[in-house]
Coordinates of C-alpha atoms in Angstrom, one line a residue:
M24 CA -15.2 -33.9 -36.8
C25 CA -16.8 -33.2 -33.4
S26 CA -20.4 -34.5 -33.2
I27 CA -21.4 -32.4 -30.1
V28 CA -24.0 -29.7 -30.9
E29 CA -25.6 -27.0 -28.9
D30 CA -28.6 -29.2 -28.0
D31 CA -26.3 -31.5 -26.1
F32 CA -25.9 -28.7 -23.5
G33 CA -28.7 -27.8 -21.1
D34 CA -28.9 -25.0 -18.6
E35 CA -26.0 -26.4 -16.7
G36 CA -23.7 -26.4 -19.7
G37 CA -21.7 -29.6 -20.1
A38 CA -21.8 -30.4 -16.4
H39 CA -24.2 -33.3 -17.1
G40 CA -21.5 -34.9 -19.2
M41 CA -19.0 -35.1 -16.3
K42 CA -19.3 -38.2 -14.2
E43 CA -17.9 -38.4 -10.7
D44 CA -15.1 -40.8 -10.2
T45 CA -16.5 -44.1 -9.0
P46 CA -15.2 -45.2 -5.6
Q47 CA -12.5 -47.7 -5.7
P48 CA -13.2 -51.2 -4.3
E49 CA -12.2 -51.4 -0.7
L50 CA -9.3 -53.5 0.4
A51 CA -10.3 -57.1 0.7
A52 CA -9.5 -59.0 3.9
N53 CA -6.2 -60.9 4.1
E54 CA -5.2 -59.4 0.7
L55 CA -1.5 -59.6 -0.2
C56 CA 0.6 -56.7 -1.3
R57 CA 0.8 -56.7 -5.2
K58 CA 4.3 -55.3 -5.0
C59 CA 6.2 -57.7 -2.8
N60 CA 3.6 -60.6 -2.7
T61 CA 4.7 -61.4 0.9
E62 CA 3.3 -58.9 3.3
M63 CA -0.4 -58.2 4.0
A64 CA -1.7 -55.1 2.2
V65 CA -2.8 -52.2 4.4
L66 CA -4.1 -49.7 1.9
K67 CA -5.2 -49.2 -1.7
L68 CA -4.7 -45.8 -3.2
N69 CA -6.9 -44.5 -6.0
L70 CA -6.2 -46.3 -9.3
K71 CA -3.3 -48.2 -7.6
E72 CA -2.8 -51.8 -6.5
P73 CA -3.0 -52.8 -2.9
Q74 CA 0.2 -52.2 -1.0
C75 CA 1.8 -53.2 2.3
R76 CA 3.2 -50.6 4.7
M77 CA 6.8 -50.7 3.6
C78 CA 6.0 -50.8 -0.1
F79 CA 3.8 -47.8 0.2
L80 CA 6.5 -45.8 2.2
N81 CA 9.1 -46.8 -0.4
Y82 CA 6.8 -45.7 -3.2
V83 CA 6.2 -42.2 -1.7
R84 CA 9.9 -41.7 -0.8
H85 CA 10.9 -42.8 -4.3
K86 CA 8.6 -40.0 -5.7
F87 CA 10.5 -37.5 -3.6
R88 CA 13.9 -38.8 -4.5
A89 CA 13.1 -39.2 -8.2
S90 CA 12.0 -35.5 -8.5
L91 CA 15.3 -34.4 -7.2
G92 CA 17.3 -37.0 -9.2
S93 CA 15.6 -36.5 -12.5
T94 CA 15.9 -32.8 -12.6
K95 CA 19.5 -32.6 -11.3
V96 CA 18.9 -29.0 -10.2
V97 CA 20.2 -29.5 -6.6
R98 CA 23.9 -30.2 -6.5
R99 CA 25.5 -32.6 -4.0
G100 CA 26.5 -31.1 -0.7
S101 CA 24.4 -28.0 -1.3
R102 CA 23.1 -26.0 1.7
V103 CA 19.3 -26.1 1.4
L104 CA 16.9 -23.9 3.3
I105 CA 13.7 -25.8 4.1
V106 CA 10.7 -23.6 4.9
F107 CA 9.0 -24.9 8.1
T108 CA 5.2 -24.5 8.3
G109 CA 4.2 -27.6 10.4
T110 CA 1.5 -28.6 7.9
P111 CA 1.0 -32.3 7.0
E112 CA 2.8 -31.8 3.7
N113 CA 5.6 -30.0 5.4
V114 CA 6.1 -32.6 8.0
T115 CA 6.1 -35.3 5.4
L116 CA 8.8 -33.5 3.4
L117 CA 11.0 -33.1 6.6
D118 CA 10.6 -36.8 7.6
M119 CA 11.6 -37.9 4.1
I120 CA 14.6 -35.7 4.1
R121 CA 15.6 -37.1 7.6
F122 CA 15.1 -40.6 6.3
G123 CA 17.3 -39.9 3.2
L124 CA 20.1 -38.5 5.4
E125 CA 20.1 -41.7 7.5
Q126 CA 20.6 -44.1 4.6
D127 CA 23.8 -45.8 3.8
S128 CA 26.4 -44.0 1.6
F129 CA 24.9 -45.4 -1.7
K130 CA 21.3 -44.2 -1.1
Q131 CA 22.1 -41.2 1.2
L132 CA 20.6 -37.8 0.4
R133 CA 23.6 -35.5 0.0
I134 CA 22.3 -32.1 1.1
V135 CA 22.9 -29.9 4.2
P136 CA 19.4 -29.0 5.5
I137 CA 18.6 -25.8 7.4
L138 CA 15.1 -25.1 8.7
L139 CA 13.5 -21.7 8.6
Y140 CA 10.3 -20.8 10.5
V141 CA 8.7 -17.7 9.0
D142 CA 6.2 -16.5 11.5
D143 CA 3.2 -14.6 10.2
D144 CA 0.7 -15.4 13.0
F145 CA 0.8 -11.7 14.1
I146 CA -1.3 -10.7 11.2
E147 CA -4.8 -11.7 12.4
N148 CA -4.2 -13.3 15.9
T149 CA -4.1 -11.7 19.3
D150 CA -0.9 -11.9 21.3
E151 CA -2.4 -14.7 23.4
L152 CA -3.5 -16.8 20.5
R153 CA -0.2 -16.2 18.7
L154 CA 1.7 -17.5 21.7
Q155 CA -0.4 -20.6 21.9
E156 CA 0.0 -21.3 18.2
F157 CA 3.7 -20.6 18.4
A158 CA 4.1 -23.2 21.2
K159 CA 2.3 -25.8 19.2
R160 CA 4.4 -25.2 16.2
M161 CA 7.6 -25.4 18.3
D162 CA 6.4 -28.9 19.5
V163 CA 6.2 -29.9 15.8
L164 CA 9.6 -28.4 15.0
Q165 CA 11.2 -30.1 17.9
Q166 CA 10.7 -33.5 16.2
F167 CA 13.4 -32.4 13.8
S168 CA 15.8 -30.8 16.3
S169 CA 18.7 -32.6 14.7
F170 CA 18.5 -29.9 11.9
P171 CA 19.8 -26.4 12.6
S172 CA 16.7 -24.1 12.8
Y173 CA 16.2 -20.4 12.5
Y174 CA 13.3 -18.0 13.2
T175 CA 12.2 -14.8 11.4
V176 CA 8.9 -13.0 10.7
C177 CA 7.4 -12.3 7.4
G178 CA 8.9 -9.3 5.7
S179 CA 12.0 -9.2 7.8
S180 CA 15.7 -9.6 6.8
K181 CA 16.8 -10.5 10.4
Y182 CA 16.8 -14.0 11.9
V183 CA 17.7 -15.8 15.1
E184 CA 18.7 -19.4 15.8
I185 CA 16.1 -21.6 17.5
T186 CA 17.3 -23.4 20.6
F187 CA 15.4 -26.3 22.1
K188 CA 17.3 -26.6 25.4
D189 CA 15.6 -23.7 27.0
S190 CA 12.2 -22.1 26.2
F191 CA 12.6 -20.1 23.0
S192 CA 10.9 -16.7 22.8
P193 CA 12.0 -14.5 19.9
A194 CA 12.3 -10.7 20.3
G195 CA 13.4 -7.8 18.3
F196 CA 11.0 -8.2 15.3
E197 CA 8.3 -5.7 16.5
Q198 CA 9.2 -3.0 14.0
D199 CA 9.1 -5.4 11.1
E200 CA 5.7 -6.7 12.2
Q201 CA 4.2 -3.3 12.6
R202 CA 5.5 -2.3 9.2
L203 CA 3.9 -5.2 7.4
L204 CA 0.6 -4.7 9.3
Q205 CA 0.5 -1.1 8.2
V206 CA 1.0 -2.0 4.6
L207 CA -1.6 -4.7 4.7
E208 CA -4.1 -2.3 6.4
A209 CA -3.6 0.1 3.5
V210 CA -4.5 -2.5 0.9
R211 CA -8.2 -2.4 0.2
S212 CA -9.2 -5.8 -1.3
V213 CA -8.6 -9.2 0.3
S214 CA -7.3 -10.6 -3.0
S215 CA -4.5 -8.0 -3.0
K216 CA -3.7 -8.6 0.6
Q217 CA -3.2 -12.4 0.0
D218 CA -1.2 -11.8 -3.1
L219 CA 1.0 -9.3 -1.4
L220 CA 1.6 -11.7 1.5
E221 CA 2.6 -14.5 -0.9
Q222 CA 5.1 -12.2 -2.6
V223 CA 6.5 -11.0 0.7
H224 CA 6.9 -14.6 1.9
K225 CA 9.0 -15.4 -1.2
Q226 CA 11.1 -12.3 -0.7
T227 CA 11.7 -13.3 2.9
Y228 CA 12.8 -16.9 1.9
R229 CA 15.3 -15.5 -0.6
K230 CA 16.7 -12.9 1.8
I231 CA 17.3 -15.3 4.6
A232 CA 18.7 -18.0 2.2
K233 CA 21.3 -15.5 0.9
A234 CA 22.2 -14.6 4.5
L235 CA 22.7 -18.3 5.4
N236 CA 24.6 -19.0 2.2
C237 CA 21.9 -21.3 0.8
N238 CA 21.4 -21.6 -2.9
Y239 CA 18.2 -23.5 -2.7
V240 CA 14.9 -23.2 -0.8
F241 CA 12.6 -26.3 -0.4
L242 CA 8.9 -25.6 -0.4
S243 CA 6.3 -28.2 0.6
D244 CA 3.6 -27.4 -2.0
I245 CA 1.9 -30.6 -3.4
G246 CA -0.2 -31.0 -6.5
I247 CA -3.5 -29.6 -5.2
D248 CA -1.7 -26.5 -3.9
L249 CA -0.2 -25.8 -7.3
A250 CA -3.5 -26.3 -9.0
K251 CA -5.0 -23.6 -6.8
T252 CA -1.9 -21.4 -7.5
L253 CA -2.2 -21.9 -11.2
L254 CA -5.9 -20.8 -11.4
S255 CA -5.6 -18.1 -8.9
N256 CA -2.6 -16.5 -10.7
V257 CA -4.5 -16.5 -14.0
A258 CA -7.3 -14.6 -12.2
L259 CA -4.8 -12.2 -10.6
G260 CA -3.1 -11.3 -13.9
R261 CA 0.1 -13.1 -13.1
G262 CA 0.3 -15.1 -16.3
C263 CA 3.9 -13.9 -17.0
S264 CA 5.2 -15.8 -14.0
L265 CA 2.7 -18.6 -14.0
A266 CA 5.2 -21.2 -15.4
Q267 CA 7.7 -20.5 -12.6
D268 CA 5.0 -20.3 -9.8
V269 CA 4.0 -24.0 -10.4
A270 CA 7.2 -25.4 -11.8
F271 CA 9.6 -27.8 -9.9
C272 CA 12.2 -25.0 -9.9
D273 CA 11.5 -21.3 -9.7
D274 CA 14.8 -19.9 -11.0
R275 CA 13.9 -16.2 -11.6
D276 CA 16.5 -15.3 -9.0
D277 CA 19.7 -16.9 -10.1
A278 CA 21.3 -16.7 -6.6
V279 CA 18.5 -18.6 -4.8
K280 CA 16.2 -21.2 -6.5
L281 CA 12.8 -22.2 -5.0
I282 CA 12.4 -25.9 -5.3
R283 CA 9.1 -27.9 -4.9
P284 CA 10.3 -31.5 -4.4
V285 CA 6.9 -33.0 -3.3
R286 CA 4.8 -31.4 -6.0
D287 CA 3.9 -34.9 -7.4
L288 CA 2.2 -36.0 -4.1
N289 CA -1.5 -35.9 -3.5
P290 CA -3.4 -35.4 -0.2
D291 CA -4.2 -39.2 0.1
E292 CA -0.5 -40.1 -0.1
V293 CA 0.4 -37.4 2.5
S294 CA -2.3 -38.5 5.0
N295 CA -1.4 -42.2 4.5
Y296 CA 2.3 -41.5 4.9
L297 CA 1.7 -39.8 8.3
Q298 CA -0.4 -42.8 9.3
F299 CA 2.1 -45.5 8.3
C300 CA 5.5 -44.0 8.8
E301 CA 7.9 -45.4 11.4
A302 CA 7.1 -42.9 14.2
K303 CA 4.0 -40.9 14.9
L304 CA 4.5 -37.3 13.7
L305 CA 2.9 -34.2 15.1
Y306 CA 1.6 -31.6 12.6
R307 CA -0.6 -28.5 12.5
P308 CA -3.5 -27.9 10.1
F309 CA -2.9 -25.4 7.3
V310 CA -4.4 -22.0 8.1
K311 CA -4.5 -19.3 5.4
H312 CA -4.9 -15.7 6.4
Y313 CA -8.2 -14.0 5.4
E314 CA -9.6 -17.5 4.6
D315 CA -13.0 -16.6 5.8
K316 CA -13.3 -13.5 3.6
P317 CA -14.2 -13.3 -0.1
S318 CA -11.3 -13.2 -2.5
L319 CA -10.2 -14.7 -5.8
Q320 CA -7.8 -17.0 -4.1
N321 CA -10.4 -18.3 -1.6
L322 CA -13.0 -18.9 -4.3
T323 CA -10.5 -20.8 -6.4
A324 CA -9.3 -22.9 -3.4
K325 CA -12.9 -23.8 -2.6
F326 CA -13.5 -24.8 -6.2
I327 CA -10.4 -27.0 -6.3
D328 CA -11.2 -28.6 -3.0
N329 CA -14.7 -29.5 -4.2
L330 CA -13.2 -30.8 -7.4
Q331 CA -10.8 -33.0 -5.4
Q332 CA -13.7 -34.6 -3.6
S333 CA -15.7 -35.6 -6.7
F334 CA -13.2 -35.4 -9.6
P335 CA -9.6 -35.9 -8.2
S336 CA -8.3 -36.8 -11.6
T337 CA -9.3 -33.4 -12.9
V338 CA -7.2 -31.7 -10.3
S339 CA -4.2 -33.5 -11.5
T340 CA -5.0 -32.4 -15.1
V341 CA -5.1 -28.8 -13.9
F342 CA -1.8 -29.1 -12.1
R343 CA -0.1 -30.8 -15.0
T344 CA -1.2 -28.0 -17.3
G345 CA 1.5 -25.8 -15.7
D346 CA 4.2 -28.2 -16.9
K347 CA 3.3 -27.3 -20.5
L348 CA 3.8 -23.5 -19.9
D349 CA 7.0 -21.9 -20.9
V350 CA 9.1 -19.2 -19.2
P351 CA 9.1 -15.9 -21.2
K352 CA 12.4 -15.4 -23.1
A353 CA 12.9 -12.0 -21.4
V354 CA 13.3 -13.7 -18.1
Q355 CA 15.9 -16.1 -19.5
K356 CA 17.9 -13.1 -20.9
T357 CA 18.1 -11.5 -17.5
A358 CA 18.4 -14.6 -15.4
S359 CA 21.5 -13.3 -13.7
T360 CA 19.6 -10.3 -12.4
D361 CA 18.9 -10.3 -8.7
C362 CA 15.1 -10.0 -8.3
S363 CA 15.5 -8.9 -4.7
G364 CA 16.0 -5.4 -5.9
D365 CA 19.8 -4.8 -5.6
G366 CA 19.6 -5.0 -1.9
H367 CA 16.6 -2.6 -1.5
D368 CA 13.8 -3.5 0.8
L369 CA 11.0 -3.6 -1.8
L370 CA 8.2 -3.7 0.7
A371 CA 9.0 0.0 1.1
L372 CA 7.5 0.5 -2.4
F373 CA 4.0 0.1 -0.8
D374 CA 4.6 2.4 2.2
K375 CA 6.0 5.0 -0.2
T376 CA 9.5 5.2 1.4
L377 CA 11.4 3.8 -1.6
T378 CA 11.5 5.2 -5.1
L379 CA 13.1 3.5 -8.1
S380 CA 15.1 5.5 -10.7
D381 CA 15.2 4.8 -14.4
Q382 CA 18.7 3.5 -13.9
L383 CA 17.2 0.4 -12.2
A384 CA 14.7 -0.2 -15.0
G385 CA 15.1 -3.5 -16.7
E386 CA 13.0 -6.3 -18.2
R387 CA 11.8 -7.7 -14.8
C388 CA 9.4 -6.6 -12.1
R389 CA 11.3 -4.9 -9.2
F390 CA 8.9 -6.5 -6.7
C391 CA 8.4 -10.2 -7.7
G392 CA 11.1 -10.6 -10.4
A393 CA 8.6 -11.6 -13.2
V394 CA 9.0 -10.4 -16.7
L395 CA 7.5 -7.0 -17.4
D396 CA 4.5 -7.8 -19.5
Y397 CA 2.6 -4.5 -19.9
R398 CA 4.4 -2.8 -22.8
G399 CA 2.3 -3.1 -26.0
S400 CA -0.3 -5.2 -24.3
K401 CA -3.6 -5.0 -26.2
T402 CA -5.6 -6.4 -23.3
L403 CA -4.3 -3.7 -20.9
F404 CA -4.8 -1.0 -23.5
A405 CA -8.5 -2.1 -24.0
T406 CA -9.0 -2.1 -20.2
E407 CA -7.5 1.4 -19.8
Y408 CA -9.3 2.8 -22.8
S409 CA -12.6 1.5 -21.4
R410 CA -11.9 3.2 -18.1
L411 CA -11.2 6.5 -19.8
V412 CA -14.4 6.2 -21.9
S413 CA -16.4 5.7 -18.7
S414 CA -14.9 8.7 -17.0
R415 CA -14.8 11.2 -19.9
I416 CA -17.8 10.4 -22.2
N417 CA -21.3 11.2 -21.1
A418 CA -24.7 11.7 -22.8
A419 CA -24.1 15.5 -23.1
C420 CA -21.2 15.0 -25.4
S421 CA -21.8 15.7 -29.1
H422 CA -20.6 13.4 -31.9
E423 CA -17.7 15.7 -32.8
E424 CA -16.6 15.9 -29.2
I425 CA -16.7 12.1 -28.8
L426 CA -14.5 11.7 -32.0
Q427 CA -12.1 14.3 -30.7
K428 CA -11.9 12.8 -27.2
S429 CA -11.5 9.3 -28.6
K430 CA -8.2 10.1 -30.3
Q431 CA -6.9 11.7 -27.1
M432 CA -8.1 8.8 -25.0
E433 CA -6.2 6.3 -27.3
L434 CA -3.0 8.3 -26.7
D435 CA -3.6 8.6 -23.0
A436 CA -4.4 4.9 -22.6
E437 CA -1.2 3.9 -24.5
R438 CA 0.9 6.1 -22.3
A439 CA -0.7 4.8 -19.1
V440 CA -0.2 1.2 -20.1
N441 CA 3.5 1.8 -21.0
G442 CA 4.1 3.9 -17.9
E443 CA 5.1 6.9 -20.0
E444 CA 3.1 9.5 -17.9
T445 CA 5.1 11.9 -15.9
N446 CA 3.3 11.7 -12.5
E447 CA 5.0 9.9 -9.6
Q448 CA 2.7 6.9 -9.4
Q449 CA 3.1 6.1 -13.1
E450 CA 6.9 6.3 -12.8
L451 CA 6.7 3.7 -10.1
L452 CA 4.3 1.5 -11.9
K453 CA 6.7 1.4 -14.9
H454 CA 8.9 -0.9 -12.8
L455 CA 6.2 -3.4 -11.8
C456 CA 4.5 -6.2 -13.7
H457 CA 0.7 -6.3 -14.2
G458 CA 0.1 -8.4 -11.1
C459 CA 2.1 -6.2 -8.8
R460 CA 0.6 -3.1 -10.4
N461 CA -2.8 -4.4 -9.3
I462 CA -1.6 -4.6 -5.7
F463 CA -0.1 -1.1 -5.7
E464 CA -3.1 0.5 -7.3
D465 CA -5.2 -1.1 -4.5
V466 CA -3.3 0.7 -1.8
N467 CA -5.0 3.6 -0.1
E468 CA -3.2 6.9 -0.5

């Protein structure tokens, strides 16, 4: 039986019971590697034995290869689209893939990699700053010029091949850029803007992957990124897709699977890999749009970053919680359904140029592909009922009027939650999950 009582918690709750991780003893001078016992150790990771340079590189690369080998999701000889961002995690992933392709036949990584640079720097930057950042990212990308590379912008279905012989300057994407900017400008809250951008990015990956005949997309999210995603999606009401958003394989679209092969790495391993790998690698810092503005995602990211500094083991616990979540059965039943919307450009839902008929209705969200979670939800019913009470009940209402209105409000709240109202907006919301509904309802008319 638990012996903790209320008196054990002060004004700060149970925070006094959490102790910061004690710093690990520094690497001693002339200390041998505990793995090979021949070379001098160059680093000591948290809760790990001292390692030499080659043993550490083999350890990190084995993590990457083991994640692919143990799941057996990616088949031999598959064409894999690798999303290029230029961040330290992304460069680490690309270098490990290149190293795996250069091995002998027994240890060789048997995939056909194709790089995709999805440009979204037009959202907040001026044309001058965008060109400067583009040039720096191209310098990072040129380190992997042996891979075929393509360029597109966020929200577009077009792409062009990147050439390194001459100066590369993409053109023809202006209309797609303006369209996404108009949709983002119409969204009121920063949380919805960031959530919309995340969903549009995933749609872009899937569209280009299908155009390039790739069945898999490699993302470079590591453990701390997925911990932020897990907590943020809970706050955003995306619990129905939470398991797939942090899993090794996001298979909600049967044609293109999103793979996270470096999800088991942590920031220390990434930074040390870039320091001790065979050649010095260029990279760009991670920049998130609207990072300086208040939002649920930014607040969660700040919380996890602070947690990583003082309680790094706790971050791993948060991230591993996602492995215990299960995919809703409704998603598994409709796994063959294409969540890209039967070829429709679903960003048009938010600029009101696309309508969905009842013939397209199914068990999955037409925008993100998650299971539709609103029907019969007691939580959503309580929220909607509370909103109706606030708008219809006032101090001037008599007891009889309140009783009469309460019955009608129950019926109205149930119809609103299930999307059974006849107005145009509710007809559209009927095809969206709760998370995407929140984005759409945050759009200015």
